[in-house]
Amino acid sequence: MFKIAVLVSGGGTNLQAIIDAIESGSLKDVSIVKVISNKEGAYALERAKQHGIEARCIRPKAYADRADYFRDMIDDINASGADLVVLAGFLVVLSGDFVSAFKGRIINIHPSLIPSFCGDGYYGLKVHEQALKRGVKVTGATVHFVDEGTDTGPIIIQKAVYIENDDTPEILQKRVMEQAEWKILPAAIQAIADGRVSIKDGLAYIEGSISTE
Amino acid sequence: MFKIAVLVSGGGTNLQAIIDAIESGSLKDVSIVKVISNKEGAYALERAKQHGIEARCIRPKAYADRADYFRDMIDDINASGADLVVLAGFLVVLSGDFVSAFKGRIINIHPSLIPSFCGDGYYGLKVHEQALKRGVKVTGATVHFVDEGTDTGPIIIQKAVYIENDDTPEILQKRVMEQAEWKILPAAIQAIADGRVSIKDGLAYIEGSISTE
């Protein structure tokens, strides 16, 4: 069984997509061993508990030092036995120590086609606001490995989503979630769990086919 | 009949896609009244002649002054009665005068999903080299109105193209042409000819549906 820890900050819709994929059997031989939120009362914690998954809130503000916060996170994730750390709407900027501790074993989902609309300041609804402001007709989502930069790591999967004339940031956010994020995040986890993802010259490749429909 | 002038620099595969769409009847009530190349011997000129289209080479170097070059181009296009100027692989940086002369009536095709891999220095094969270097899994093509900037004008249509593990810049360039460029350029021209494209607050919208399959 391939074990994952999922880090969240909010509602946890991507966490729910992973849970659903596991429960429906479309995501095979993968189990969520831990959910950690930086925010108390994040609904994601509730979702985890409803499905019998160990869930914990670790608040940065509860620590005198940021390094202590990440040290506790690293220890907690290591204790869970997780093979992979999945950032599923986790809005804390990671420390270099944290990234190093799970080098090549942290993935993130971003609601745009990187390198468009990504980097510092681009998260959540703001990504879709900026895409609509530029007037693009295609956007999408990206699952990538996390490195020291913001949204700069090797890209594992991307999926395109078409924009419609009367889209608002909210409508677009929902469509990108439904058509892209909830498909490619479980697909990326499955591919990694199957040992089909390799990194070569700083780029990620999936061997064989993947289903993101 | 909606009249277009097509500006080219090279082989003219996008010009051919427009010609094919007109001849097959998928692009309706549109005629190419002029093809202009900045390069002598561009195969695009040959393609035009083969289909009975007036074709001319206007070389910037033949003019003492760049303004004179663009003045001649403007006069030539105006004399042709073109309603729309289509840049189909035209590698000359346009002057402000030229852009002003056809304000809202010049479109360009770019072989990426703007705002990724566009701007100064991104043309032809280099676009695909950079996309592969970044390791994106989705790229595509964009048709946009031309404004004073490079690839900054209102986007009319975009289409996504998926990247494969063994893609080279050459293979990817061919796939982006076949799957995206040759579809969206005629589609954009048709929509403009039909009067279904409007610009609002600096962004372009197509009324009704378009076919880019």
XYZ file of N, CA and C in Angstrom, chain A residues 28-208:
543
model
N -5.949 3.072 -6.914
C -5.732 1.730 -6.341
C -4.460 1.637 -5.509
N -4.547 0.856 -4.430
C -3.381 0.571 -3.591
C -2.745 1.832 -3.024
N -3.583 2.799 -2.739
C -3.128 4.055 -2.126
C -3.992 4.311 -0.902
N -3.356 4.711 0.195
C -4.169 5.111 1.348
C -3.668 6.427 1.930
N -4.607 7.204 2.423
C -4.268 8.478 3.064
C -4.010 8.177 4.534
N -2.778 8.387 4.976
C -2.432 8.040 6.357
C -2.524 9.257 7.270
N -2.633 10.443 6.661
C -2.633 11.649 7.489
C -3.154 12.844 6.701
N -3.951 13.660 7.372
C -4.332 14.962 6.815
C -3.910 16.019 7.822
N -3.202 17.017 7.350
C -2.759 18.106 8.229
C -3.243 19.436 7.662
N -3.852 20.229 8.509
C -4.272 21.570 8.118
C -3.506 22.595 8.945
N -3.175 23.716 8.323
C -2.571 24.815 9.093
C -3.645 25.684 9.733
N -4.888 25.455 9.328
C -5.982 26.281 9.856
C -6.943 25.440 10.678
N -7.221 25.950 11.836
C -8.209 25.314 12.699
C -9.582 25.450 12.042
N -10.381 24.442 12.160
C -11.735 24.547 11.623
C -11.819 24.397 10.128
N -10.681 24.089 9.480
C -10.736 23.832 8.025
C -11.665 22.645 7.805
N -12.583 22.796 6.840
C -13.560 21.726 6.630
C -12.888 20.434 6.163
N -11.701 20.572 5.582
C -10.941 19.399 5.158
C -10.706 18.433 6.322
N -10.483 18.971 7.509
C -10.262 18.117 8.690
C -11.513 17.293 8.970
N -12.651 17.932 8.817
C -13.933 17.261 9.023
C -14.121 16.127 8.000
N -13.811 16.442 6.754
C -13.912 15.423 5.691
C -13.064 14.212 6.043
N -11.827 14.476 6.478
C -10.918 13.380 6.821
C -11.530 12.510 7.917
N -12.018 13.169 8.966
C -12.586 12.422 10.098
C -13.782 11.593 9.665
N -14.605 12.167 8.795
C -15.789 11.439 8.297
C -15.413 10.145 7.588
N -14.180 10.128 7.065
C -13.744 8.924 6.339
C -12.703 8.144 7.136
N -12.654 8.416 8.431
C -11.770 7.644 9.299
C -10.289 7.879 9.078
N -9.954 9.066 8.582
C -8.543 9.377 8.339
C -8.023 10.256 9.471
N -6.833 9.930 9.950
C -6.222 10.707 11.020
C -5.994 12.141 10.544
N -6.504 13.086 11.284
C -6.410 14.486 10.857
C -5.941 15.353 12.016
N -5.108 16.305 11.701
C -4.545 17.155 12.754
C -4.370 18.577 12.234
N -4.595 19.508 13.128
C -4.289 20.895 12.798
C -2.952 21.256 13.425
N -2.036 21.725 12.593
C -0.758 22.222 13.118
C -0.664 23.676 12.699
N -0.813 24.574 13.662
C -0.853 26.006 13.365
C 0.527 26.631 13.479
N 0.981 27.298 12.430
C 2.302 27.956 12.500
C 2.389 28.908 13.688
N 1.290 29.593 13.948
C 1.312 30.602 15.018
C 1.490 30.004 16.406
N 1.298 28.705 16.532
C 1.472 28.052 17.830
C 2.950 27.846 18.160
N 3.806 28.189 17.198
C 5.246 27.966 17.381
C 5.977 29.300 17.463
N 6.944 29.353 18.357
C 7.725 30.576 18.515
C 8.541 30.823 17.250
N 8.976 29.751 16.660
C 9.889 29.832 15.525
C 9.311 29.043 14.354
N 9.456 29.583 13.142
C 8.945 28.900 11.950
C 9.641 27.556 11.726
N 10.922 27.511 12.080
C 11.674 26.267 11.922
C 11.080 25.163 12.804
N 10.616 25.557 13.998
C 10.006 24.582 14.911
C 8.702 24.035 14.325
N 7.955 24.939 13.716
C 6.699 24.524 13.070
C 6.974 23.464 12.022
N 7.931 23.753 11.137
C 8.207 22.793 10.063
C 8.839 21.518 10.615
N 9.631 21.641 11.669
C 10.230 20.457 12.292
C 9.132 19.522 12.802
N 8.130 20.105 13.426
C 7.014 19.306 13.948
C 6.250 18.645 12.795
N 6.048 19.412 11.716
C 5.368 18.880 10.540
C 6.150 17.702 9.954
N 7.455 17.907 9.799
C 8.310 16.852 9.226
C 8.229 15.590 10.087
N 8.325 15.771 11.426
C 8.279 14.624 12.329
C 6.943 13.902 12.227
N 5.879 14.695 12.162
C 4.546 14.121 12.116
C 4.333 13.322 10.827
N 4.787 13.892 9.724
C 4.630 13.197 8.435
C 5.496 11.948 8.401
N 6.739 12.067 8.895
C 7.611 10.886 8.933
C 7.009 9.780 9.803
N 6.440 10.183 10.952
C 5.839 9.203 11.855
C 4.655 8.484 11.200
N 4.009 9.167 10.264
C 2.843 8.569 9.599
C 3.251 7.508 8.575
N 4.531 7.529 8.228
C 5.011 6.562 7.234
C 4.670 6.927 5.809
N 4.290 8.180 5.587
C 3.867 8.600 4.240
C 5.007 8.471 3.227
N 4.667 7.950 2.058
C 5.624 7.860 0.956
C 5.633 9.151 0.146
N 4.517 9.870 0.211
C 4.344 11.060 -0.630
C 3.564 12.112 0.155
N 3.983 13.368 0.010
C 3.270 14.495 0.622
C 2.516 15.219 -0.492
N 1.210 15.343 -0.319
C 0.367 15.968 -1.343
C -0.152 17.304 -0.822
N 0.264 18.385 -1.471
C -0.256 19.706 -1.114
C -1.548 19.911 -1.904
N -2.652 19.937 -1.181
C -3.950 20.030 -1.847
C -4.651 21.298 -1.376
N -4.160 22.430 -1.901
C -4.681 23.707 -1.437
C -4.066 24.087 -0.101
N -2.753 23.882 0.008
C -2.035 24.204 1.254
C -1.344 25.539 1.039
N -1.785 26.558 1.784
C -1.380 27.934 1.474
C -0.228 28.467 2.320
N 0.553 27.549 2.899
C 1.720 27.969 3.676
C 2.956 27.880 2.778
N 3.772 28.934 2.784
C 5.033 28.883 2.020
C 5.988 27.953 2.760
N 6.446 26.923 2.058
C 7.272 25.899 2.697
C 8.696 26.389 2.942
N 9.308 25.868 3.984
C 10.716 26.189 4.252
C 11.600 25.284 3.408
N 12.816 25.714 3.201
C 13.778 24.892 2.466
C 13.998 23.560 3.162
N 14.007 23.575 4.502
C 14.193 22.334 5.264
C 13.070 21.343 4.992
N 11.855 21.867 4.932
C 10.705 20.989 4.696
C 10.805 20.364 3.303
N 11.113 21.195 2.315
C 11.233 20.691 0.947
C 12.351 19.649 0.863
N 13.475 19.950 1.522
C 14.607 19.016 1.502
C 14.248 17.690 2.163
N 13.478 17.769 3.249
C 13.131 16.564 4.008
C 12.353 15.561 3.159
N 11.601 16.093 2.183
C 10.792 15.197 1.332
C 11.135 15.375 -0.149
N 12.389 15.619 -0.385
C 12.841 15.908 -1.753
C 12.349 14.854 -2.748
N 11.687 15.325 -3.809
C 11.173 14.404 -4.823
C 9.936 13.655 -4.376
N 9.448 13.977 -3.154
C 8.284 13.259 -2.625
C 7.174 14.227 -2.202
N 7.195 15.449 -2.728
C 6.106 16.402 -2.475
C 5.537 16.831 -3.813
N 4.215 16.771 -3.921
C 3.573 17.282 -5.128
C 2.544 18.339 -4.744
N 2.271 19.203 -5.691
C 1.328 20.304 -5.471
C 0.383 20.382 -6.661
N -0.825 20.856 -6.412
C -1.734 21.111 -7.524
C -1.954 22.611 -7.630
N -1.856 23.116 -8.871
C -2.016 24.548 -9.108
C -3.093 24.746 -10.175
N -4.030 25.678 -9.951
C -5.173 25.813 -10.854
C -4.915 26.654 -12.104
N -3.803 26.430 -12.777
C -3.558 27.052 -14.079
C -2.585 26.162 -14.834
N -2.378 26.492 -16.091
C -1.364 25.797 -16.889
C -0.042 26.516 -16.673
N 0.720 26.055 -15.689
C 2.062 26.608 -15.462
C 2.843 26.533 -16.771
N 3.577 27.567 -17.227
C 3.990 28.748 -16.477
C 3.039 29.950 -16.540
N 1.820 29.786 -16.964
C 0.879 30.913 -16.923
C 0.257 31.032 -15.535
N 0.095 32.236 -15.071
C -0.667 32.524 -13.854
C -0.204 31.691 -12.660
N 1.088 31.739 -12.404
C 1.622 31.026 -11.246
C 2.721 31.862 -10.609
N 3.259 31.362 -9.540
C 4.304 32.072 -8.809
C 3.722 32.792 -7.612
N 4.551 33.602 -6.965
C 4.118 34.283 -5.747
C 2.856 35.109 -5.977
N 1.920 34.984 -5.084
C 0.703 35.785 -5.155
C -0.414 35.147 -5.966
N -0.089 34.103 -6.718
C -1.118 33.434 -7.524
C -1.637 32.208 -6.780
N -2.767 32.358 -6.130
C -3.386 31.192 -5.489
C -4.892 31.403 -5.458
N -5.575 30.272 -5.401
C -7.031 30.308 -5.288
C -7.696 31.113 -6.387
N -8.659 31.901 -5.996
C -9.474 32.657 -6.942
C -8.657 33.663 -7.752
N -7.554 34.150 -7.169
C -6.731 35.156 -7.856
C -6.191 34.641 -9.187
N -5.886 33.349 -9.230
C -5.385 32.739 -10.462
C -6.416 32.910 -11.571
N -7.667 32.612 -11.248
C -8.734 32.676 -12.253
C -9.079 34.129 -12.598
N -8.999 35.001 -11.620
C -9.208 36.435 -11.881
C -8.199 36.936 -12.903
N -6.940 36.544 -12.722
C -5.888 37.004 -13.621
C -6.040 36.390 -15.013
N -6.440 35.139 -15.070
C -6.642 34.482 -16.373
C -7.761 35.188 -17.144
N -8.838 35.515 -16.458
C -9.954 36.200 -17.119
C -9.566 37.630 -17.487
N -8.787 38.261 -16.633
C -8.336 39.634 -16.901
C -7.479 39.688 -18.169
N -6.653 38.649 -18.393
C -5.834 38.587 -19.618
C -6.658 38.149 -20.812
N -7.825 37.564 -20.532
C -8.684 37.154 -21.639
C -8.241 35.878 -22.324
N -7.557 34.985 -21.596
C -7.179 33.714 -22.232
C -8.433 32.884 -22.487
N -8.345 32.000 -23.459
C -9.478 31.134 -23.826
C -9.257 29.708 -23.363
N -8.031 29.410 -22.955
C -7.709 28.092 -22.412
C -6.953 28.281 -21.116
N -7.383 27.596 -20.067
C -6.608 27.547 -18.839
C -6.547 26.077 -18.452
N -6.409 25.777 -17.162
C -6.332 24.371 -16.785
C -5.738 24.209 -15.409
N -5.126 23.063 -15.182
C -4.493 22.813 -13.893
C -3.234 21.995 -14.104
N -2.375 22.069 -13.092
C -1.052 21.441 -13.158
C -0.762 20.708 -11.854
N -0.277 19.478 -11.944
C 0.314 18.808 -10.783
C 1.813 18.762 -11.018
N 2.561 19.224 -10.021
C 4.019 19.274 -10.197
C 4.723 18.897 -8.905
N 5.952 18.450 -9.043
C 6.781 18.243 -7.870
C 7.150 19.599 -7.300
N 7.308 19.644 -5.994
C 7.639 20.898 -5.327
C 9.144 20.994 -5.158
N 9.695 22.128 -5.607
C 11.102 22.398 -5.316
C 11.185 23.688 -4.506
N 12.339 24.317 -4.466
C 12.529 25.479 -3.595
C 11.726 26.696 -4.064
N 11.424 26.766 -5.350
C 10.703 27.924 -5.875
C 9.197 27.787 -5.721
N 8.474 28.803 -6.158
C 7.013 28.757 -6.135
C 6.520 28.320 -7.520
N 5.947 27.127 -7.585
C 5.399 26.583 -8.837
C 6.466 26.387 -9.917
N 7.703 26.125 -9.502
C 8.800 25.985 -10.474
C 9.244 24.536 -10.678
N 8.739 23.611 -9.877
C 9.205 22.224 -9.938
C 8.743 21.482 -11.183
N 9.292 20.279 -11.367
C 8.965 19.464 -12.546
C 7.457 19.197 -12.658
N 6.911 19.417 -13.838
C 5.483 19.241 -14.099
C 5.197 17.765 -14.393
N 4.203 17.223 -13.677
C 3.858 15.798 -13.850
C 2.697 15.637 -14.838
N 1.616 16.337 -14.595
C 0.443 16.280 -15.485
C -0.155 17.678 -15.574
N -0.655 18.005 -16.767
C -1.475 19.206 -16.938
C -2.723 18.821 -17.711
N -3.787 19.545 -17.465
C -5.006 19.329 -18.249
C -5.626 20.681 -18.587
N -6.050 20.805 -19.823
C -6.614 22.067 -20.313
C -8.102 22.163 -20.013
N -8.550 23.380 -19.773
C -9.969 23.669 -19.569
C -10.297 24.909 -20.402
N -11.369 24.841 -21.171
C -11.741 25.964 -22.034
C -12.593 26.984 -21.283
N -12.307 28.239 -21.550
C -13.016 29.344 -20.907
C -14.219 29.734 -21.757
N -15.292 30.120 -21.096
C -16.498 30.541 -21.812
C -16.730 32.035 -21.615
N -17.485 32.621 -22.542
C -17.649 34.076 -22.555
C -18.158 34.675 -21.246
N -19.062 33.972 -20.597
C -19.664 34.570 -19.401
C -19.066 34.038 -18.103
N -17.847 33.506 -18.186
C -17.203 33.007 -16.973
C -16.900 34.124 -15.982
N -17.094 33.824 -14.723
C -16.605 34.660 -13.625
C -15.473 33.862 -12.971
N -14.667 34.493 -12.125
C -13.621 33.721 -11.448
C -14.211 32.518 -10.693
N -15.361 32.693 -10.092
C -15.980 31.612 -9.312
C -16.417 30.451 -10.207
N -17.072 30.793 -11.322
C -17.533 29.754 -12.251
C -16.335 29.013 -12.835
N -15.317 29.784 -13.201
C -14.126 29.180 -13.808
C -13.397 28.286 -12.796
N -13.295 28.768 -11.571
C -12.645 27.973 -10.518
C -13.323 26.610 -10.386
N -14.646 26.630 -10.400
C -15.405 25.391 -10.244
C -15.164 24.457 -11.439
N -15.180 25.036 -12.654
C -14.980 24.188 -13.837
C -13.575 23.595 -13.866
N -12.562 24.417 -13.476
C -11.179 23.915 -13.457
C -11.036 22.790 -12.430
N -11.701 22.958 -11.287
C -11.687 21.870 -10.288
C -12.288 20.601 -10.868
N -13.513 20.740 -11.394
C -14.265 19.559 -11.848
C -13.630 18.878 -13.046
N -13.198 19.700 -14.007
C -12.699 19.111 -15.260
C -11.214 18.751 -15.198
N -10.478 19.419 -14.319
C -9.028 19.189 -14.325
C -8.493 18.724 -12.968
N -8.596 19.568 -11.945
C -7.927 19.259 -10.679
C -8.317 17.904 -10.103
N -9.623 17.633 -10.064
C -10.089 16.394 -9.425
C -9.762 15.155 -10.243
N -9.321 15.350 -11.483
C -8.925 14.233 -12.336
C -7.413 14.021 -12.268
N -6.670 15.124 -12.392
C -5.220 14.949 -12.544
C -4.515 14.692 -11.217
N -5.091 15.158 -10.103
C -4.413 14.913 -8.822
C -4.443 13.418 -8.488
N -5.604 12.753 -8.512
C -5.582 11.296 -8.293
C -4.744 10.568 -9.353
N -4.794 11.037 -10.598
C -4.020 10.377 -11.670
C -2.520 10.474 -11.405
N -2.081 11.633 -10.928
C -0.650 11.815 -10.630
C -0.239 10.928 -9.459
N -1.094 10.879 -8.433
C -0.793 10.038 -7.262
C -0.697 8.570 -7.691
N -1.646 8.135 -8.526
C -1.628 6.747 -9.000
C -0.335 6.449 -9.757
N 0.041 7.344 -10.643
C 1.248 7.122 -11.455
C 2.495 7.045 -10.570
N 2.558 7.920 -9.553
C 3.711 7.893 -8.643
C 3.687 6.602 -7.818
N 2.499 6.248 -7.309
C 2.360 5.029 -6.509
C 2.764 3.797 -7.315
N 2.475 3.831 -8.606
C 2.811 2.705 -9.489
C 4.277 2.696 -9.900
N 5.013 3.715 -9.480
C 6.426 3.793 -9.850
C 6.631 4.155 -11.308
N 5.659 4.841 -11.883
C 5.748 5.158 -13.312
C 6.200 6.587 -13.589
N 6.565 7.319 -12.529
C 6.996 8.706 -12.715
C 8.497 8.807 -12.462
N 9.211 9.324 -13.444
C 10.652 9.498 -13.273
C 11.025 10.950 -13.528
N 12.143 11.348 -12.963
C 12.644 12.700 -13.211
C 13.980 12.573 -13.941
N 14.070 13.298 -15.056
C 15.306 13.247 -15.858
C 15.658 14.673 -16.252
N 16.879 15.074 -15.969
C 17.331 16.439 -16.274
C 16.347 17.487 -15.752
N 15.821 17.240 -14.564
C 14.940 18.216 -13.937
C 13.512 18.230 -14.456
N 13.165 17.292 -15.343
C 11.795 17.225 -15.857
C 11.172 15.887 -15.494
N 9.857 15.895 -15.306
C 9.147 14.680 -14.897
C 8.475 14.028 -16.099
N 8.501 12.710 -16.118
C 7.863 11.947 -17.192
C 7.047 10.813 -16.594
N 5.870 10.579 -17.163
C 5.066 9.422 -16.775
C 5.217 8.370 -17.853
N 5.604 7.171 -17.424
C 5.708 6.054 -18.358
C 4.313 5.464 -18.555
N 3.962 5.185 -19.805
C 2.655 4.591 -20.078
C 1.562 5.637 -20.085
